[in-house]
Coordinates of C-alpha atoms in Angstrom, one line a residue:
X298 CA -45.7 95.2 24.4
X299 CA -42.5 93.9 25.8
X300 CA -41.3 96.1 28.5
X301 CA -37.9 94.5 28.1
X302 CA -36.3 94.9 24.5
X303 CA -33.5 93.0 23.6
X304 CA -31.1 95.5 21.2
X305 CA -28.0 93.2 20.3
X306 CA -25.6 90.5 21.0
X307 CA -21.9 90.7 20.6
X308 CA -19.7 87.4 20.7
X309 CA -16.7 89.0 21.9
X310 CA -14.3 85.6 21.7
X311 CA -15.1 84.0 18.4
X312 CA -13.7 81.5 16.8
X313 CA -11.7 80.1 20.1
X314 CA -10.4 76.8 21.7
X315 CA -13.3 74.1 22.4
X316 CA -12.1 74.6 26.1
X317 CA -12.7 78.3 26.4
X318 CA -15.2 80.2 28.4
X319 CA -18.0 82.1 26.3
X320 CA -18.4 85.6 26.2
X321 CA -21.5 87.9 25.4
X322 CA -21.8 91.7 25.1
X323 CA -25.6 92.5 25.7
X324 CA -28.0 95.4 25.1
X325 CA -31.0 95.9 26.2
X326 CA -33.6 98.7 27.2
X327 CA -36.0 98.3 29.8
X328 CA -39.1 100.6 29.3
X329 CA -40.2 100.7 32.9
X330 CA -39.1 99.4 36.3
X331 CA -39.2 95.9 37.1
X332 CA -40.0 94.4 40.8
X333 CA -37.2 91.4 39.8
X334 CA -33.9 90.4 38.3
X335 CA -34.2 89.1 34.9
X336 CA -32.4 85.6 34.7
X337 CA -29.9 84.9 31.4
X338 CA -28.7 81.5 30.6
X339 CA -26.9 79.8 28.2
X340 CA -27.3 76.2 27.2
X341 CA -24.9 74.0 25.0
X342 CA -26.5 71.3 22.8
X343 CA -24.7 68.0 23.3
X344 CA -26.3 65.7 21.0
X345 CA -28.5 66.2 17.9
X346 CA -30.6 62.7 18.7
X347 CA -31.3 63.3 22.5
X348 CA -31.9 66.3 24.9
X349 CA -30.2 64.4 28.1
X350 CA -26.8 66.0 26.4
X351 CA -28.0 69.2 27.3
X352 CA -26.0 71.3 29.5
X353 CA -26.8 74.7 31.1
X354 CA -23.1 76.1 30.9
X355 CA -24.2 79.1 32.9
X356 CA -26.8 81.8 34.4
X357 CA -26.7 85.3 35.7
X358 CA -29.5 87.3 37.4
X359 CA -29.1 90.5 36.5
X360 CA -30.8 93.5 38.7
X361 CA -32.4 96.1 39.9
X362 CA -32.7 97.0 35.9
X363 CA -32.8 100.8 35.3
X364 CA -34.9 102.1 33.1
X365 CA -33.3 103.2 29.7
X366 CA -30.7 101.1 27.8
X367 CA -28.5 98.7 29.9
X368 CA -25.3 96.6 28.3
X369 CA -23.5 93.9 30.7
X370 CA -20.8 91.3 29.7
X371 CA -22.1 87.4 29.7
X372 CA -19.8 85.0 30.4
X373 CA -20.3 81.0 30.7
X374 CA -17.8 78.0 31.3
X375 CA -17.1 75.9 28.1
X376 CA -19.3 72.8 28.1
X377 CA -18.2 69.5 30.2
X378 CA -16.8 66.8 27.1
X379 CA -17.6 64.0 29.6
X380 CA -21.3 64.5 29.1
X381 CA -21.0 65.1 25.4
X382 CA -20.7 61.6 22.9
X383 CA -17.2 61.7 21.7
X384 CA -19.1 61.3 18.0
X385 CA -20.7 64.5 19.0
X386 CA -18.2 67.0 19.5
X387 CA -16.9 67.6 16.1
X388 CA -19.7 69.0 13.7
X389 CA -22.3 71.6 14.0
X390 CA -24.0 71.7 17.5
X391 CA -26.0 74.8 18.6
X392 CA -25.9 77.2 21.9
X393 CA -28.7 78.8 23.0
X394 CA -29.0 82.2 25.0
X395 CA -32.8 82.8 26.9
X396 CA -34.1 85.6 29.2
X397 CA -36.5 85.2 31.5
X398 CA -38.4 87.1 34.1
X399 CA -40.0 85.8 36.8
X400 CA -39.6 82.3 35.4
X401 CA -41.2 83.5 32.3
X402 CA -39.0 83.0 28.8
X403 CA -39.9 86.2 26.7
X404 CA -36.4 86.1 24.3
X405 CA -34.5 83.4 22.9
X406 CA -31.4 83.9 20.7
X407 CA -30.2 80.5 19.0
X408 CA -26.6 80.0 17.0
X409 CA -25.2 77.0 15.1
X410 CA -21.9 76.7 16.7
X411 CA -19.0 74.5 14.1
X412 CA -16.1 72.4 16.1
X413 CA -13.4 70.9 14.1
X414 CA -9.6 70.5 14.3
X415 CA -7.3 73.4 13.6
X416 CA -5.5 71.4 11.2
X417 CA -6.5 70.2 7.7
X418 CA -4.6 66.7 8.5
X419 CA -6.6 66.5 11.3
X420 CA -9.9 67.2 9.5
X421 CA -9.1 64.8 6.9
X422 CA -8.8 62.2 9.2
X423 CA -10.5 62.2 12.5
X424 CA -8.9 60.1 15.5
X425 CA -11.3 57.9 16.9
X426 CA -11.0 59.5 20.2
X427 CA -11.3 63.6 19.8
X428 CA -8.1 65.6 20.7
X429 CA -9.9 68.2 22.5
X430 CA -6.9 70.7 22.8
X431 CA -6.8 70.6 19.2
X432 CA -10.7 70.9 18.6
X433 CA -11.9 75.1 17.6
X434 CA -14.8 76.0 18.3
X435 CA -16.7 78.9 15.5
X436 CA -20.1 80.2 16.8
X437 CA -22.0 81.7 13.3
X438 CA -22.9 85.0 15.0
X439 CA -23.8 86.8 11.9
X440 CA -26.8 84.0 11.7
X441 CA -28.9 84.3 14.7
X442 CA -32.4 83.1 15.1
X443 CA -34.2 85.1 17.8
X444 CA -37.2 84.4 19.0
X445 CA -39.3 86.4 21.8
X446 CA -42.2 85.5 23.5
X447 CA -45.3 87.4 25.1
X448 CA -45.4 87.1 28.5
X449 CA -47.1 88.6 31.8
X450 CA -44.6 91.4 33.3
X451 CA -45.3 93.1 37.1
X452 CA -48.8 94.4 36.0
X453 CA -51.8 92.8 34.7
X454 CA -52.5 94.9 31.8
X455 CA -48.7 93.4 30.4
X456 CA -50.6 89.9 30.2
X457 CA -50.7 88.6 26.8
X458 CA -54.0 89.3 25.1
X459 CA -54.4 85.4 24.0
X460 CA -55.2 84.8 27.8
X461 CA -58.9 85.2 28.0
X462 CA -59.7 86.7 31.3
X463 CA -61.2 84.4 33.9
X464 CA -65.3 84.4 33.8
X465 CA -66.2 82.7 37.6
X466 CA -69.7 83.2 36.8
X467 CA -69.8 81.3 33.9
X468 CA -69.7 77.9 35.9
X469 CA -72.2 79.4 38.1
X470 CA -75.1 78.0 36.3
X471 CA -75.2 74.2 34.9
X472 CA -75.1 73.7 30.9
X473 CA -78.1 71.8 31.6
X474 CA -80.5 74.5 32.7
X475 CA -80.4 76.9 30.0
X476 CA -79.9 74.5 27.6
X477 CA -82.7 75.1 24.3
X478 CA -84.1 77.5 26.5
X479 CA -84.0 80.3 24.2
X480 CA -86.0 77.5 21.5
X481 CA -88.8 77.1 23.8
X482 CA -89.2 80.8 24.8
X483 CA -89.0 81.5 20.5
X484 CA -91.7 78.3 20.5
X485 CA -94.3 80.1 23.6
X486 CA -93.7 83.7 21.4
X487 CA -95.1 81.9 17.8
X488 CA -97.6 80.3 19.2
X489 CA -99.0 82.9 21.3
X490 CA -98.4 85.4 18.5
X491 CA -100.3 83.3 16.0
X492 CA -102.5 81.2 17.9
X493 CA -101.1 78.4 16.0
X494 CA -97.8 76.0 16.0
X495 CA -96.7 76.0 12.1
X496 CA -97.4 72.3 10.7
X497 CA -93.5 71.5 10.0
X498 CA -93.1 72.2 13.9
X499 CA -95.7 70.0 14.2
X500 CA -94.3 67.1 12.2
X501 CA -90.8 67.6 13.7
X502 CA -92.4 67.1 17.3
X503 CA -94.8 64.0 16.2
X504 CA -91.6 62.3 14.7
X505 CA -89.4 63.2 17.6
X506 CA -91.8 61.3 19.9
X507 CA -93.2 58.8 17.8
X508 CA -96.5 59.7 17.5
X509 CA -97.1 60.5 14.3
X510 CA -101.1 59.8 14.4
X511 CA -101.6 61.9 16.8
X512 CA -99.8 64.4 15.4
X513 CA -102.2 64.5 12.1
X514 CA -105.5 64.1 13.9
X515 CA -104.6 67.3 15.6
X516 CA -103.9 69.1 12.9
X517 CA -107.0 67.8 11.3
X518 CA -109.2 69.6 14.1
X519 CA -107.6 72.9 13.0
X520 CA -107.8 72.3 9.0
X521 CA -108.3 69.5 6.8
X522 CA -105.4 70.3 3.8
X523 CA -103.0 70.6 7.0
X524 CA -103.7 67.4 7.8
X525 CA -103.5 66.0 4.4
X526 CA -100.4 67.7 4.1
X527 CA -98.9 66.0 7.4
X528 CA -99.8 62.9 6.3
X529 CA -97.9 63.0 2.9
X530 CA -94.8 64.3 4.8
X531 CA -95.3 62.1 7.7
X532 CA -95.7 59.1 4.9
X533 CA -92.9 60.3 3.1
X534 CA -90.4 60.7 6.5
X535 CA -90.9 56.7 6.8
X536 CA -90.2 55.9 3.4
X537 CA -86.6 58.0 3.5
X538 CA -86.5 56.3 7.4
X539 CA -87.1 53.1 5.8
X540 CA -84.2 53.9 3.0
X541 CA -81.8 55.0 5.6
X542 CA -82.3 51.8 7.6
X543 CA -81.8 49.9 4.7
X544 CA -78.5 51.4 3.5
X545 CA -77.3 51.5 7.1
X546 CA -78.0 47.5 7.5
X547 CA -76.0 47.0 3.7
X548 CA -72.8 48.6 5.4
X549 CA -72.6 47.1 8.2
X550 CA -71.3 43.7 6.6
X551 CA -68.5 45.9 4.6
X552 CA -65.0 46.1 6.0
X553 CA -63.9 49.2 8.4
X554 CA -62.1 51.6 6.0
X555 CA -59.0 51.5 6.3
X556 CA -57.0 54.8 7.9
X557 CA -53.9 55.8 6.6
X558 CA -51.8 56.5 9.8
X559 CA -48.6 58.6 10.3
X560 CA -45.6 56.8 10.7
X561 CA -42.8 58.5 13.1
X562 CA -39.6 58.4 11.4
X563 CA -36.5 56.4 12.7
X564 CA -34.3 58.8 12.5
X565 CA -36.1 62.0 14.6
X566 CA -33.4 64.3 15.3
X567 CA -33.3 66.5 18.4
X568 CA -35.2 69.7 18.9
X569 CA -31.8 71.8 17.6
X570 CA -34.0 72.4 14.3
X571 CA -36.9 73.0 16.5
X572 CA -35.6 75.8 18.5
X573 CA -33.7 77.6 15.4
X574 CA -36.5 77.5 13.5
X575 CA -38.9 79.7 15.4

């Protein structure tokens, strides 16, 4: 259970000018007290094709967090257009608001932001070069995608349950050493329990080590239809040996199969679908 809830998100300035600072009313409840600040940021999309457009337009460490419900106003610096494509401003970009503690992401709120001129002339007809005092800016903040993660708070009964917990006596003892031990002890109990080894045991050992002679003359010391019987299976093991060998050798001369592979698309847009769609 998250001890941090995240309750709601107000966009208090919305639409505005491209050039205007961001604002955020946020509530959240904290369930129990927390050692550290928890660490807001917001991050402005720049390009749809590639992440190095990317700008963190603010943070905030907010703390010590009281237990109960807590609201605080956000407020980040509109985004630097000399790191943004001038093809990129105008259209749909995303913004995205995260909360971590201790370095840990647990919530993620994502919304598709539209810029475009304020005037239909404008629209119509883009300049080549964006009039930025002229661009608006409308953040879609009755759309959010939220996301939250599971993370490790101040105590270790908060970690996640899809952490297994660490075994240090498991690499104690080599995979080696205990490997088909448990066949051979089951192998000593049947024998010693029945005085016998049962004859497909038998066969399965003589064919493992190639000795498939001796294998029936020992059985033939205990009973003479056992050995008959590991003869005909012994016999018949070569003959489907033999096949196998055969069919093997006829498809070695055909050509490798061919492997239908994946091929990456041209056109791989940025992770702004990737984040929202969580």
């Amino acid at each position: 259970m998250s001890v941090v809830s995240l309750l709601g998100v107000n966009v208090l300035n919305n639409p505005a000018k491209f050039g205007d600072s961001y604002q955020f009313e946020i509530t959240f409840e904290c369930l129990e007290p927390l050692q550290k600040d928890l660490e807001w940021k917001l991050t402005y999309v720049g390009s749809a094709t590639s992440d190095e457009h990317d700008q963190e337009l603010d943070s905030l460490l907010v703390g010590p967090i009281p237990v109960g419900v807590n609201k605080f106003i956000f407020e980040a610096d509109p985004p630097d257009t000399n790191r943004i494509p001038d093809a990129e401003i105008l259209g749909v970009t995303v913004i995205l608001l995260t909360c971590a503690y201790d370095n840990r992401e647990f919530v993620r709120v994502g919304y598709y932001v539209n810029n475009e001129y304020d005037s239909e002339e404008l629209n119509a007809d883009p300049p080549a070069k964006p009039i930025l005092e002229k661009v608006r800016r409308n953040v879609l903040a009755e759309k959010p995608r939220v996301t939250r993660f599971a993370i490790k708070w101040d105590s270790e009964a908060s970690a996640p349950p899809e952490f297994p917990p660490e075994q240090p006596e498991a690499d104690l003892t080599a995979d080696g050493d205990q490997y088909g031990a448990e066949e051979a002890e089951e192998e000593e109990e049947e024998i010693e329990e029945g005085g016998e080894a049962a004859p497909d045991a038998m066969v399965q050992d003589a064919e493992m080590a190639g000795a498939e002679g001796e294998g029936a003359i020992v059985a033939g010391e205990e009973s003479d239809d056992g050995s008959e019987d590991l003869e005909a299976d012994s016999s018949g093991s070569e003959d489907e040996e033999l096949e196998e060998e055969e069919v093997e050798v006829e498809g070695e001369g055909d050509d490798a199969m061919e492997v239908d592979g994946v091929e990456k698309p041209n056109g791989v847009e940025h992770h702004v679908d990737e984040v929202m769609a969580h």
